[in-house]
Amino acid sequence: MSHKILVYAEVRNGKLKSTTGETLAEARKMMGGKTENIHAVLLGEGCEQHAKTVATFGASKIYVVDAPETNTYQGEPTLQALDQIIKKNGYTVVVGPGSPTGRAFFPHLAIRNKGAMLTDVLSFSLDGETVVAEMAMYLGKCLKQAASNASVTFITLRPNVRPSEVADANAQPHVEKFSCNFDKSKMTAKVVEVRKGNSERPDLTEASIIVSGGRAIGSKDNFKILFECADVVHGSVGASRAAVDSGYAPYDMQVGQTGKTVNPGLYVACGISGSIQHLSGMRTSKCIVAINTDGDAPIFQKADYGIVADLFQAVPILTRELKKMTE
């Protein structure tokens, strides 16, 4: 059996997500650098503008579903479009980002295609014709491998596990416009309003730089100094469970076992002691900087760099120095 891979290239608010390059890079690795059987799909009105970028990442064919039904987060239209493309073209591996959208759609697609579902994958490869995926377990303390011989294997790749790599900067997109036959009788949900958040910061799970605060931050208002620091480097802001439970930050900022798992290039932990529950959500960060007044805090055992200091003194200094570097 010769594998055919379909990559879901996610577009949000008219912008192509950075996870597309990461996912296609992993797909190329799986196929030994060959791209002829690696295809991608773009959904939503005006999405064809991203076809050139997707092609440079190694997609030899790009399906464009320029349909208003797939513009916003409506599960059924998107599922129907992806399902029809998968079934019509006989894909054996379907890969997408481990984003909220990917995590929501892919299990449904696996059920509809009687396929296997591998989630939060760090990397994937082939062992003969068997799809092998590597995932973290036991709070990230060890890795496991899962194998699939299903007719179709669905994979969500954890964001930021590998860099985006351009395969051919001069690649010209081979675009195939796909007309989806929507079954509107199954579209029982309707989006009546979309309320955008006030922040233009990247999603926490996809941010390359994260500045997080713990209980020591003391109040919701004090998180302001972390936001100021993160904004200098176009990063995002996270929080420990203790900070969330204390009412200093909303749950969607929580990093850890009961929150979000993140994998940034730089993670700055401010006033976070470093419980195993928190470490499980950020231990795979490329570089960890800890700021804490307690030099014996567990976070320093995991940190690449440690600053024993009051965060209210250290963070403003860090922000000031970062501004100098970016000016």
Short mmCIF file of C-alpha atoms in Angstrom, two decimals:
data_model
loop_
_atom_site.label_atom_id
_atom_site.label_comp_id
_atom_site.label_asym_id
_atom_site.label_seq_id
_atom_site.Cartn_x
_atom_site.Cartn_y
_atom_site.Cartn_z
CA MET A 1 0.00 0.00 0.00
CA SER A 2 1.31 3.40 -0.98
CA HIS A 3 0.33 6.05 1.55
CA LYS A 4 -1.41 9.27 0.55
CA ILE A 5 -1.36 12.11 3.07
CA LEU A 6 -3.87 14.93 3.40
CA VAL A 7 -2.92 17.89 5.60
CA TYR A 8 -5.58 20.21 6.99
CA ALA A 9 -4.14 23.71 6.55
CA GLU A 10 -6.03 25.72 9.13
CA VAL A 11 -7.04 29.30 8.39
CA ARG A 12 -8.35 31.52 11.16
CA ASN A 13 -9.54 35.10 10.76
CA GLY A 14 -8.19 35.08 7.23
CA LYS A 15 -4.67 34.08 8.31
CA LEU A 16 -2.89 30.79 7.67
CA LYS A 17 -1.89 29.20 10.98
CA SER A 18 1.82 28.60 11.54
CA THR A 19 1.03 24.98 12.37
CA THR A 20 0.57 24.30 8.64
CA GLY A 21 4.31 24.51 7.97
CA GLU A 22 5.06 22.31 10.98
CA THR A 23 2.56 19.66 9.93
CA LEU A 24 3.73 19.55 6.32
CA ALA A 25 7.37 19.32 7.44
CA GLU A 26 6.51 16.25 9.50
CA ALA A 27 4.56 14.77 6.58
CA ARG A 28 7.58 15.21 4.29
CA LYS A 29 9.79 13.49 6.84
CA MET A 30 7.36 10.57 6.97
CA MET A 31 7.45 10.24 3.18
CA GLY A 32 11.25 10.44 2.97
CA GLY A 33 11.23 13.92 1.49
CA LYS A 34 8.98 12.97 -1.42
CA THR A 35 6.01 15.28 -1.89
CA GLU A 36 3.98 13.80 -4.75
CA ASN A 37 1.57 12.05 -2.36
CA ILE A 38 1.32 14.93 0.11
CA HIS A 39 -1.73 17.11 -0.44
CA ALA A 40 -3.42 19.85 1.59
CA VAL A 41 -6.86 21.37 1.97
CA LEU A 42 -7.87 24.98 2.58
CA LEU A 43 -11.37 25.91 3.73
CA GLY A 44 -13.31 29.19 3.64
CA GLU A 45 -14.03 32.09 1.32
CA GLY A 46 -10.86 33.65 -0.05
CA CYS A 47 -8.66 30.84 1.25
CA GLU A 48 -6.99 30.36 -2.14
CA GLN A 49 -4.71 33.31 -1.35
CA HIS A 50 -2.78 30.99 0.97
CA ALA A 51 -2.20 28.28 -1.66
CA LYS A 52 1.22 29.62 -2.68
CA THR A 53 2.49 29.52 0.91
CA VAL A 54 1.13 26.01 1.44
CA ALA A 55 2.83 24.85 -1.77
CA THR A 56 6.22 26.10 -0.57
CA PHE A 57 5.86 23.86 2.48
CA GLY A 58 5.62 20.80 0.25
CA ALA A 59 1.99 20.21 -0.70
CA SER A 60 1.96 18.98 -4.30
CA LYS A 61 -1.79 19.50 -4.61
CA ILE A 62 -4.06 21.87 -2.70
CA TYR A 63 -7.81 21.49 -2.47
CA VAL A 64 -9.64 24.79 -2.11
CA VAL A 65 -13.15 24.76 -0.65
CA ASP A 66 -14.20 28.37 -1.20
CA ALA A 67 -17.53 28.03 0.56
CA PRO A 68 -19.16 30.47 3.02
CA GLU A 69 -20.44 27.53 5.05
CA THR A 70 -16.86 26.86 6.21
CA ASN A 71 -15.99 30.46 7.08
CA THR A 72 -16.73 30.26 10.78
CA TYR A 73 -16.60 27.54 13.38
CA GLN A 74 -19.47 25.38 12.20
CA GLY A 75 -18.65 21.75 12.77
CA GLU A 76 -20.93 19.98 10.31
CA PRO A 77 -20.06 21.90 7.10
CA THR A 78 -16.34 21.55 7.78
CA LEU A 79 -16.69 17.86 8.62
CA GLN A 80 -18.68 17.22 5.44
CA ALA A 81 -16.13 19.02 3.26
CA LEU A 82 -13.16 17.17 4.73
CA ASP A 83 -14.98 13.84 4.74
CA GLN A 84 -15.91 14.10 1.06
CA ILE A 85 -12.34 14.94 0.04
CA ILE A 86 -10.93 12.05 2.09
CA LYS A 87 -13.39 9.48 0.72
CA LYS A 88 -13.20 10.63 -2.90
CA ASN A 89 -9.40 10.55 -3.06
CA GLY A 90 -8.57 7.58 -0.85
CA TYR A 91 -6.24 9.19 1.67
CA THR A 92 -4.65 6.82 4.16
CA VAL A 93 -3.20 9.43 6.55
CA VAL A 94 -4.90 12.70 7.48
CA VAL A 95 -2.92 15.17 9.58
CA GLY A 96 -3.93 18.38 11.31
CA PRO A 97 -2.83 20.66 14.13
CA GLY A 98 -3.51 19.87 17.75
CA SER A 99 -5.44 23.14 17.94
CA PRO A 100 -8.97 23.47 19.34
CA THR A 101 -10.29 23.08 15.79
CA GLY A 102 -8.17 20.01 15.02
CA ARG A 103 -9.02 18.36 18.32
CA ALA A 104 -12.72 18.98 17.69
CA PHE A 105 -12.96 17.78 14.09
CA PHE A 106 -10.55 14.88 13.78
CA PRO A 107 -12.20 12.40 16.18
CA HIS A 108 -15.49 12.86 14.29
CA LEU A 109 -13.70 12.28 10.98
CA ALA A 110 -12.08 9.13 12.35
CA ILE A 111 -15.49 7.75 13.32
CA ARG A 112 -17.05 8.62 9.95
CA ASN A 113 -14.20 6.86 8.13
CA LYS A 114 -13.84 3.95 10.59
CA GLY A 115 -10.23 4.98 11.05
CA ALA A 116 -7.69 5.23 13.86
CA MET A 117 -7.22 8.40 15.90
CA LEU A 118 -3.81 9.44 17.28
CA THR A 119 -3.89 12.69 19.29
CA ASP A 120 -1.30 15.14 20.63
CA VAL A 121 1.43 13.47 18.59
CA LEU A 122 5.03 14.68 18.82
CA SER A 123 6.23 12.97 15.63
CA PHE A 124 5.12 10.26 13.22
CA SER A 125 6.82 7.95 10.75
CA LEU A 126 6.45 4.72 8.79
CA ASP A 127 7.60 1.26 9.77
CA GLY A 128 7.01 -0.55 6.51
CA GLU A 129 3.37 0.33 5.83
CA THR A 130 2.53 0.84 9.51
CA VAL A 131 2.02 4.38 10.77
CA VAL A 132 3.96 4.90 14.01
CA ALA A 133 3.36 7.92 16.23
CA GLU A 134 5.32 9.12 19.24
CA MET A 135 3.46 10.69 22.17
CA ALA A 136 4.24 11.83 25.70
CA MET A 137 2.83 10.04 28.74
CA TYR A 138 3.03 10.11 32.54
CA LEU A 139 3.00 13.91 32.64
CA GLY A 140 5.70 14.05 29.97
CA LYS A 141 8.19 11.94 31.91
CA CYS A 142 8.45 9.34 29.15
CA LEU A 143 7.46 8.70 25.56
CA LYS A 144 5.32 6.00 24.03
CA GLN A 145 4.78 4.78 20.49
CA ALA A 146 1.43 3.89 18.98
CA ALA A 147 1.08 1.98 15.72
CA SER A 148 -1.81 2.03 13.26
CA ASN A 149 -2.62 -0.27 10.37
CA ALA A 150 -6.08 1.21 9.88
CA SER A 151 -7.31 2.02 6.41
CA VAL A 152 -7.20 5.70 7.41
CA THR A 153 -5.14 7.11 10.28
CA PHE A 154 -6.01 10.54 11.68
CA ILE A 155 -3.27 12.46 13.49
CA THR A 156 -3.25 15.73 15.41
CA LEU A 157 0.27 17.12 15.84
CA ARG A 158 1.19 19.08 18.96
CA PRO A 159 2.05 22.68 17.95
CA ASN A 160 5.65 23.91 18.18
CA VAL A 161 7.22 20.44 18.30
CA ARG A 162 9.26 21.21 15.19
CA PRO A 163 10.02 24.29 13.08
CA SER A 164 8.27 25.10 9.84
CA GLU A 165 10.56 24.24 6.95
CA VAL A 166 10.13 25.51 3.41
CA ALA A 167 10.53 22.68 0.92
CA ASP A 168 10.70 24.81 -2.23
CA ALA A 169 10.45 28.59 -2.04
CA ASN A 170 9.69 28.73 -5.78
CA ALA A 171 6.98 26.07 -5.78
CA GLN A 172 3.86 26.92 -7.76
CA PRO A 173 0.58 25.73 -6.26
CA HIS A 174 -1.39 23.02 -8.01
CA VAL A 175 -4.87 24.11 -6.96
CA GLU A 176 -7.97 21.98 -7.35
CA LYS A 177 -11.21 23.70 -6.46
CA PHE A 178 -13.51 21.30 -4.65
CA SER A 179 -17.26 21.77 -4.73
CA CYS A 180 -18.79 20.22 -1.64
CA ASN A 181 -22.30 18.78 -1.71
CA PHE A 182 -23.50 19.93 1.69
CA ASP A 183 -26.31 18.03 3.37
CA LYS A 184 -28.02 21.01 4.95
CA SER A 185 -30.50 18.81 6.81
CA LYS A 186 -27.64 17.89 9.15
CA MET A 187 -26.57 21.48 9.71
CA THR A 188 -28.65 22.02 12.82
CA ALA A 189 -26.35 24.62 14.40
CA LYS A 190 -26.08 28.20 13.21
CA VAL A 191 -23.52 30.84 14.12
CA VAL A 192 -25.44 33.99 15.01
CA GLU A 193 -22.56 36.07 16.36
CA VAL A 194 -18.78 35.95 16.64
CA ARG A 195 -17.25 37.93 19.48
CA LYS A 196 -13.53 38.48 19.10
CA GLY A 197 -11.33 38.75 22.15
CA ASN A 198 -9.56 41.97 22.98
CA SER A 199 -6.14 40.41 22.59
CA GLU A 200 -4.15 40.04 19.40
CA ARG A 201 -1.70 37.75 21.16
CA PRO A 202 -1.09 34.27 19.71
CA ASP A 203 -2.98 31.28 21.06
CA LEU A 204 -1.33 29.95 24.18
CA THR A 205 -0.79 26.49 22.69
CA GLU A 206 0.86 27.94 19.58
CA ALA A 207 2.88 30.81 21.07
CA SER A 208 6.65 30.73 20.62
CA ILE A 209 7.16 32.79 23.81
CA ILE A 210 5.06 32.53 26.98
CA VAL A 211 5.32 34.54 30.19
CA SER A 212 3.40 32.83 33.01
CA GLY A 213 2.45 33.94 36.51
CA GLY A 214 1.73 32.00 39.68
CA ARG A 215 0.03 32.70 42.98
CA ALA A 216 2.85 35.08 43.91
CA ILE A 217 1.52 37.57 41.36
CA GLY A 218 -0.96 38.51 44.08
CA SER A 219 -3.87 39.91 42.08
CA LYS A 220 -5.52 40.10 38.68
CA ASP A 221 -4.27 43.65 38.19
CA ASN A 222 -0.68 42.60 38.81
CA PHE A 223 -0.78 40.38 35.71
CA LYS A 224 -0.39 43.64 33.80
CA ILE A 225 3.40 43.50 34.15
CA LEU A 226 3.43 40.03 32.55
CA PHE A 227 1.29 41.21 29.63
CA GLU A 228 3.62 44.17 29.11
CA CYS A 229 6.62 41.84 29.00
CA ALA A 230 4.95 39.35 26.64
CA ASP A 231 3.77 42.08 24.26
CA VAL A 232 7.33 43.30 23.71
CA VAL A 233 8.22 39.95 22.12
CA HIS A 234 4.78 39.20 20.62
CA GLY A 235 4.28 36.42 23.13
CA SER A 236 1.37 35.11 25.16
CA VAL A 237 0.61 35.01 28.88
CA GLY A 238 -0.15 31.90 30.92
CA ALA A 239 -0.96 31.13 34.53
CA SER A 240 -0.55 28.36 37.05
CA ARG A 241 -3.55 26.58 38.52
CA ALA A 242 -2.93 28.36 41.83
CA ALA A 243 -3.23 31.73 40.09
CA VAL A 244 -6.41 30.67 38.32
CA ASP A 245 -7.97 29.21 41.47
CA SER A 246 -7.17 32.46 43.27
CA GLY A 247 -9.11 34.40 40.64
CA TYR A 248 -6.07 36.19 39.24
CA ALA A 249 -6.45 34.77 35.71
CA PRO A 250 -9.16 33.03 33.64
CA TYR A 251 -9.10 29.29 33.10
CA ASP A 252 -8.19 29.60 29.41
CA MET A 253 -4.77 30.90 30.54
CA GLN A 254 -4.05 27.89 32.75
CA VAL A 255 -1.00 25.80 31.91
CA GLY A 256 -0.62 22.33 33.38
CA GLN A 257 -2.17 18.93 33.79
CA THR A 258 -5.69 20.34 34.18
CA GLY A 259 -5.06 23.20 31.77
CA LYS A 260 -3.21 23.55 28.49
CA THR A 261 -0.07 21.80 27.33
CA VAL A 262 2.33 24.25 25.72
CA ASN A 263 5.61 23.86 23.88
CA PRO A 264 7.11 27.32 23.28
CA GLY A 265 10.65 28.20 22.42
CA LEU A 266 10.85 30.27 25.61
CA TYR A 267 8.81 29.86 28.80
CA VAL A 268 9.27 32.44 31.57
CA ALA A 269 7.80 31.24 34.88
CA CYS A 270 7.21 34.15 37.26
CA GLY A 271 6.37 33.34 40.86
CA ILE A 272 5.57 29.72 40.01
CA SER A 273 6.88 27.11 42.44
CA GLY A 274 6.86 24.30 39.88
CA SER A 275 4.43 21.61 40.99
CA ILE A 276 4.44 18.40 38.94
CA GLN A 277 0.97 19.34 37.67
CA HIS A 278 2.29 22.59 36.22
CA LEU A 279 5.49 21.06 34.89
CA SER A 280 3.49 18.47 32.97
CA GLY A 281 2.04 21.24 30.84
CA MET A 282 5.27 23.07 29.97
CA ARG A 283 8.22 20.74 30.56
CA THR A 284 8.88 20.30 26.82
CA SER A 285 9.52 24.04 26.35
CA LYS A 286 12.80 24.60 24.51
CA CYS A 287 14.10 27.04 27.13
CA ILE A 288 12.71 27.70 30.61
CA VAL A 289 13.52 30.77 32.69
CA ALA A 290 12.34 30.80 36.32
CA ILE A 291 11.92 33.88 38.50
CA ASN A 292 11.20 33.14 42.16
CA THR A 293 12.24 34.45 45.57
CA ASP A 294 12.62 30.87 46.83
CA GLY A 295 15.90 29.48 45.54
CA ASP A 296 14.80 25.97 46.52
CA ALA A 297 11.57 26.05 44.48
CA PRO A 298 11.14 22.90 42.33
CA ILE A 299 10.87 25.02 39.17
CA PHE A 300 14.63 25.70 39.33
CA GLN A 301 15.34 21.98 38.88
CA LYS A 302 13.67 22.14 35.47
CA ALA A 303 14.74 25.65 34.47
CA ASP A 304 17.58 26.32 32.05
CA TYR A 305 18.11 29.70 33.70
CA GLY A 306 17.06 30.81 37.16
CA ILE A 307 16.69 34.22 38.75
CA VAL A 308 16.27 34.30 42.53
CA ALA A 309 14.48 37.62 42.86
CA ASP A 310 11.16 39.33 43.46
CA LEU A 311 9.21 39.09 40.20
CA PHE A 312 7.95 42.67 40.65
CA GLN A 313 11.54 43.85 40.43
CA ALA A 314 12.87 41.35 37.88
CA VAL A 315 10.07 41.41 35.29
CA PRO A 316 10.11 45.20 34.68
CA ILE A 317 13.88 45.00 34.21
CA LEU A 318 13.44 42.10 31.78
CA THR A 319 10.79 44.07 29.89
CA ARG A 320 13.04 47.11 29.65
CA GLU A 321 15.99 45.09 28.34
CA LEU A 322 13.81 43.27 25.80
CA LYS A 323 12.56 46.61 24.50
CA LYS A 324 16.15 47.70 23.94
CA MET A 325 16.82 44.52 21.97
CA THR A 326 13.77 44.95 19.75
CA GLU A 327 14.13 48.67 19.05
#
